[in-house]
């Protein structure tokens, strides 16, 4: 899997490792907009490829009277390309993913962590681009920032509770390890491939980002 992330730096020559970590840290409580393209050149057992253009927006919410912990809402809007049943490929909108992470604190070793609910909306424009099911679950994240970069991961566990009765029920877990190494002048190298585990049939897909 090849992933291309586009980031803008106002003054790349003077970027500190703190600034770089903030731009890459999904637990950074700041508004953000991220574009990422994930291309799989060849699926196992076939010559077919897939592509996902991901538009991700994050919105922080400050602590209030009712909820004391700060929160980060993240919405992912995918535009996906998948092999079509009759041959060729189909491209269109996939299922929307929204989660609300509560920032729960930081360990003595500097690991930031949070968790919260998630929901997946069956918005796919074609059957092969989504599950046809409403899904709910939980997301949990831990990140360790350092001058060298970021190490951590995002875990999402979700299952279907409503939707198209003709489509199969869904129960999945995804783990996205974060390995981001800072380089001089605002550059960095990152690997953030998403590992997918189908809890219904014990199948899995583990790319190397």
mmCIF file of C-alpha atoms in Angstrom:
data_model
loop_
_atom_site.group_PDB
_atom_site.id
_atom_site.type_symbol
_atom_site.label_atom_id
_atom_site.label_comp_id
_atom_site.label_asym_id
_atom_site.label_seq_id
_atom_site.Cartn_x
_atom_site.Cartn_y
_atom_site.Cartn_z
ATOM 1 C CA UNK A 1 0.000 0.000 0.000
ATOM 2 C CA UNK A 2 1.344 3.397 -0.978
ATOM 3 C CA UNK A 3 0.045 6.413 0.944
ATOM 4 C CA UNK A 4 0.643 10.026 0.007
ATOM 5 C CA UNK A 5 -0.068 12.682 2.615
ATOM 6 C CA UNK A 6 -0.051 16.363 1.670
ATOM 7 C CA UNK A 7 0.883 18.819 4.446
ATOM 8 C CA UNK A 8 1.507 22.552 4.277
ATOM 9 C CA UNK A 9 4.171 24.273 6.391
ATOM 10 C CA UNK A 10 4.242 28.055 6.540
ATOM 11 C CA UNK A 11 7.967 28.302 7.216
ATOM 12 C CA UNK A 12 9.581 24.948 6.586
ATOM 13 C CA UNK A 13 13.097 26.157 7.312
ATOM 14 C CA UNK A 14 12.191 27.050 10.899
ATOM 15 C CA UNK A 15 9.819 24.213 11.818
ATOM 16 C CA UNK A 16 10.504 22.669 15.224
ATOM 17 C CA UNK A 17 9.894 19.042 16.083
ATOM 18 C CA UNK A 18 7.024 20.211 18.327
ATOM 19 C CA UNK A 19 5.343 21.872 15.333
ATOM 20 C CA UNK A 20 5.875 18.777 13.188
ATOM 21 C CA UNK A 21 4.471 16.493 15.871
ATOM 22 C CA UNK A 22 1.401 18.720 16.265
ATOM 23 C CA UNK A 23 0.715 18.581 12.519
ATOM 24 C CA UNK A 24 0.856 14.757 12.571
ATOM 25 C CA UNK A 25 -0.573 13.977 16.025
ATOM 26 C CA UNK A 26 -4.246 12.915 15.751
ATOM 27 C CA UNK A 27 -4.668 13.788 19.454
ATOM 28 C CA UNK A 28 -3.589 17.400 18.934
ATOM 29 C CA UNK A 29 -6.659 19.466 19.994
ATOM 30 C CA UNK A 30 -6.706 21.826 17.016
ATOM 31 C CA UNK A 31 -8.937 22.122 13.924
ATOM 32 C CA UNK A 32 -7.449 20.260 10.976
ATOM 33 C CA UNK A 33 -8.050 19.195 7.401
ATOM 34 C CA UNK A 34 -6.104 16.311 5.879
ATOM 35 C CA UNK A 35 -6.089 14.774 2.395
ATOM 36 C CA UNK A 36 -4.669 11.282 1.997
ATOM 37 C CA UNK A 37 -4.607 8.897 -0.944
ATOM 38 C CA UNK A 38 -4.117 5.182 -0.259
ATOM 39 C CA UNK A 39 -3.390 3.057 -3.332
ATOM 40 C CA UNK A 40 -3.161 -0.742 -3.299
ATOM 41 C CA UNK A 41 -1.515 -1.752 -6.597
ATOM 42 C CA UNK A 42 -2.466 -5.426 -6.378
ATOM 43 C CA UNK A 43 -4.908 -7.384 -4.232
ATOM 44 C CA UNK A 44 -3.815 -10.776 -2.950
ATOM 45 C CA UNK A 45 -4.817 -13.532 -5.353
ATOM 46 C CA UNK A 46 -5.752 -11.209 -8.225
ATOM 47 C CA UNK A 47 -4.467 -8.458 -10.502
ATOM 48 C CA UNK A 48 -7.076 -5.954 -9.295
ATOM 49 C CA UNK A 49 -6.166 -2.729 -7.512
ATOM 50 C CA UNK A 50 -7.989 -0.388 -5.151
ATOM 51 C CA UNK A 51 -7.727 3.275 -4.269
ATOM 52 C CA UNK A 52 -9.133 5.417 -1.473
ATOM 53 C CA UNK A 53 -8.952 9.210 -1.437
ATOM 54 C CA UNK A 54 -9.674 10.230 2.159
ATOM 55 C CA UNK A 55 -10.857 13.657 3.230
ATOM 56 C CA UNK A 56 -10.485 13.985 7.009
ATOM 57 C CA UNK A 57 -11.601 16.893 9.134
ATOM 58 C CA UNK A 58 -11.015 17.272 12.880
ATOM 59 C CA UNK A 59 -12.820 19.605 15.263
ATOM 60 C CA UNK A 60 -11.787 20.001 18.926
ATOM 61 C CA UNK A 61 -14.335 20.727 21.667
ATOM 62 C CA UNK A 62 -13.190 22.376 24.908
ATOM 63 C CA UNK A 63 -14.180 20.932 28.310
ATOM 64 C CA UNK A 64 -17.560 22.077 29.606
ATOM 65 C CA UNK A 65 -19.769 21.800 32.651
ATOM 66 C CA UNK A 66 -21.321 18.494 31.611
ATOM 67 C CA UNK A 67 -18.222 16.893 30.036
ATOM 68 C CA UNK A 68 -14.966 17.738 31.773
ATOM 69 C CA UNK A 69 -12.605 16.153 29.237
ATOM 70 C CA UNK A 70 -11.666 17.860 25.955
ATOM 71 C CA UNK A 71 -12.890 16.061 22.832
ATOM 72 C CA UNK A 72 -11.828 15.659 19.227
ATOM 73 C CA UNK A 73 -14.420 14.876 16.554
ATOM 74 C CA UNK A 74 -12.990 13.355 13.369
ATOM 75 C CA UNK A 75 -14.977 12.782 10.186
ATOM 76 C CA UNK A 76 -13.549 10.711 7.324
ATOM 77 C CA UNK A 77 -15.155 10.995 3.878
ATOM 78 C CA UNK A 78 -13.783 8.369 1.432
ATOM 79 C CA UNK A 79 -13.917 8.423 -2.338
ATOM 80 C CA UNK A 80 -13.134 4.820 -3.240
ATOM 81 C CA UNK A 81 -12.317 2.733 -6.299
ATOM 82 C CA UNK A 82 -13.090 -1.005 -6.196
ATOM 83 C CA UNK A 83 -13.299 -3.854 -8.734
ATOM 84 C CA UNK A 84 -16.827 -4.086 -10.131
ATOM 85 C CA UNK A 85 -18.655 -7.455 -10.119
ATOM 86 C CA UNK A 86 -19.138 -7.377 -13.895
ATOM 87 C CA UNK A 87 -15.578 -6.313 -14.657
ATOM 88 C CA UNK A 88 -13.844 -2.978 -14.635
ATOM 89 C CA UNK A 89 -13.937 -0.632 -11.664
ATOM 90 C CA UNK A 90 -16.436 1.458 -9.728
ATOM 91 C CA UNK A 91 -15.562 4.826 -8.156
ATOM 92 C CA UNK A 92 -17.749 6.810 -5.800
ATOM 93 C CA UNK A 93 -18.506 7.846 -2.245
ATOM 94 C CA UNK A 94 -17.852 5.273 0.476
ATOM 95 C CA UNK A 95 -19.227 4.950 4.017
ATOM 96 C CA UNK A 96 -18.654 7.945 6.310
ATOM 97 C CA UNK A 97 -16.783 7.345 9.568
ATOM 98 C CA UNK A 98 -17.215 9.664 12.569
ATOM 99 C CA UNK A 99 -15.707 9.258 16.013
ATOM 100 C CA UNK A 100 -15.492 11.362 19.163
ATOM 101 C CA UNK A 101 -12.265 10.890 21.119
ATOM 102 C CA UNK A 102 -12.183 12.051 24.735
ATOM 103 C CA UNK A 103 -8.665 13.155 25.682
ATOM 104 C CA UNK A 104 -8.189 11.238 28.925
ATOM 105 C CA UNK A 105 -4.680 12.249 29.917
ATOM 106 C CA UNK A 106 -0.983 11.480 29.683
ATOM 107 C CA UNK A 107 1.145 8.840 31.395
ATOM 108 C CA UNK A 108 4.310 9.555 33.357
ATOM 109 C CA UNK A 109 6.248 8.354 30.307
ATOM 110 C CA UNK A 110 4.607 10.977 28.062
ATOM 111 C CA UNK A 111 2.088 8.727 26.267
ATOM 112 C CA UNK A 112 -1.088 10.645 25.369
ATOM 113 C CA UNK A 113 -4.273 8.584 25.214
ATOM 114 C CA UNK A 114 -7.984 8.882 24.586
ATOM 115 C CA UNK A 115 -11.110 6.898 23.701
ATOM 116 C CA UNK A 116 -14.705 7.429 22.650
ATOM 117 C CA UNK A 117 -17.660 6.262 20.539
ATOM 118 C CA UNK A 118 -17.741 5.894 16.773
ATOM 119 C CA UNK A 119 -20.427 5.520 14.130
ATOM 120 C CA UNK A 120 -20.260 4.471 10.474
ATOM 121 C CA UNK A 121 -22.966 5.786 8.135
ATOM 122 C CA UNK A 122 -23.949 3.666 5.069
ATOM 123 C CA UNK A 123 -23.506 6.465 2.543
ATOM 124 C CA UNK A 124 -21.749 4.456 -0.200
ATOM 125 C CA UNK A 125 -22.956 5.287 -3.695
ATOM 126 C CA UNK A 126 -22.525 1.656 -4.860
ATOM 127 C CA UNK A 127 -22.783 -1.681 -3.041
ATOM 128 C CA UNK A 128 -19.128 -2.591 -3.587
ATOM 129 C CA UNK A 129 -17.995 0.697 -1.999
ATOM 130 C CA UNK A 130 -19.621 0.114 1.390
ATOM 131 C CA UNK A 131 -21.331 -2.331 3.726
ATOM 132 C CA UNK A 132 -24.919 -1.083 3.506
ATOM 133 C CA UNK A 133 -25.047 -1.166 7.318
ATOM 134 C CA UNK A 134 -25.167 1.325 10.149
ATOM 135 C CA UNK A 135 -22.320 0.495 12.520
ATOM 136 C CA UNK A 136 -21.421 1.562 16.032
ATOM 137 C CA UNK A 137 -18.453 0.918 18.244
ATOM 138 C CA UNK A 138 -15.520 2.428 20.079
ATOM 139 C CA UNK A 139 -12.251 4.086 19.082
ATOM 140 C CA UNK A 140 -9.138 4.245 21.270
ATOM 141 C CA UNK A 141 -5.843 5.963 20.559
ATOM 142 C CA UNK A 142 -2.422 6.277 22.179
ATOM 143 C CA UNK A 143 0.477 8.427 20.933
ATOM 144 C CA UNK A 144 3.998 8.969 22.267
ATOM 145 C CA UNK A 145 5.550 12.184 20.888
ATOM 146 C CA UNK A 146 9.310 12.783 21.057
ATOM 147 C CA UNK A 147 11.862 14.935 19.207
ATOM 148 C CA UNK A 148 12.358 11.993 16.824
ATOM 149 C CA UNK A 149 8.668 11.829 15.900
ATOM 150 C CA UNK A 150 5.531 9.912 16.881
ATOM 151 C CA UNK A 151 4.810 6.292 17.756
ATOM 152 C CA UNK A 152 1.341 5.034 18.586
ATOM 153 C CA UNK A 153 -1.830 3.596 17.177
ATOM 154 C CA UNK A 154 -5.563 3.936 16.605
ATOM 155 C CA UNK A 155 -7.847 0.981 17.365
ATOM 156 C CA UNK A 156 -11.463 0.876 16.153
ATOM 157 C CA UNK A 157 -13.910 -1.939 16.924
ATOM 158 C CA UNK A 158 -17.343 -1.764 15.336
ATOM 159 C CA UNK A 159 -20.398 -3.846 14.502
ATOM 160 C CA UNK A 160 -23.591 -3.376 12.496
ATOM 161 C CA UNK A 161 -26.918 -2.707 14.201
ATOM 162 C CA UNK A 162 -29.203 -1.645 11.315
ATOM 163 C CA UNK A 163 -29.293 -1.214 7.558
ATOM 164 C CA UNK A 164 -29.993 -3.209 4.406
ATOM 165 C CA UNK A 165 -31.392 -6.611 5.458
ATOM 166 C CA UNK A 166 -30.067 -8.182 2.257
ATOM 167 C CA UNK A 167 -26.469 -7.275 3.166
ATOM 168 C CA UNK A 168 -24.300 -9.323 5.527
ATOM 169 C CA UNK A 169 -23.860 -8.204 9.125
ATOM 170 C CA UNK A 170 -20.543 -6.547 9.907
ATOM 171 C CA UNK A 171 -18.133 -6.933 12.819
ATOM 172 C CA UNK A 172 -14.626 -5.586 12.286
ATOM 173 C CA UNK A 173 -11.599 -4.304 14.129
ATOM 174 C CA UNK A 174 -9.014 -1.993 12.583
ATOM 175 C CA UNK A 175 -5.612 -1.104 13.975
ATOM 176 C CA UNK A 176 -3.609 1.758 12.488
ATOM 177 C CA UNK A 177 -0.039 1.874 13.822
ATOM 178 C CA UNK A 178 1.658 5.283 13.600
ATOM 179 C CA UNK A 179 5.399 5.419 12.912
ATOM 180 C CA UNK A 180 6.442 8.968 12.006
ATOM 181 C CA UNK A 181 10.102 10.004 11.912
ATOM 182 C CA UNK A 182 10.994 13.691 11.773
ATOM 183 C CA UNK A 183 13.598 14.931 9.283
ATOM 184 C CA UNK A 184 15.180 18.412 8.928
ATOM 185 C CA UNK A 185 13.377 21.432 7.423
ATOM 186 C CA UNK A 186 9.821 20.229 8.041
ATOM 187 C CA UNK A 187 10.116 16.892 6.225
ATOM 188 C CA UNK A 188 9.132 13.582 7.760
ATOM 189 C CA UNK A 189 8.741 9.892 6.885
ATOM 190 C CA UNK A 190 5.584 8.093 7.984
ATOM 191 C CA UNK A 191 4.026 4.639 7.915
ATOM 192 C CA UNK A 192 0.361 4.470 8.890
ATOM 193 C CA UNK A 193 -1.096 1.442 7.103
ATOM 194 C CA UNK A 194 -4.504 0.308 8.409
ATOM 195 C CA UNK A 195 -4.732 -3.342 9.506
ATOM 196 C CA UNK A 196 -8.252 -4.757 9.106
ATOM 197 C CA UNK A 197 -9.627 -7.811 10.920
ATOM 198 C CA UNK A 198 -12.992 -9.297 9.926
ATOM 199 C CA UNK A 199 -14.389 -10.663 13.197
ATOM 200 C CA UNK A 200 -17.187 -12.495 11.377
ATOM 201 C CA UNK A 201 -15.008 -14.894 9.388
ATOM 202 C CA UNK A 202 -11.567 -14.502 11.025
ATOM 203 C CA UNK A 203 -10.167 -12.949 7.861
ATOM 204 C CA UNK A 204 -7.605 -10.145 7.946
ATOM 205 C CA UNK A 205 -5.722 -7.684 5.757
ATOM 206 C CA UNK A 206 -2.389 -6.297 6.995
ATOM 207 C CA UNK A 207 -0.707 -3.858 4.584
ATOM 208 C CA UNK A 208 2.757 -2.405 5.009
ATOM 209 C CA UNK A 209 2.559 1.362 4.679
#
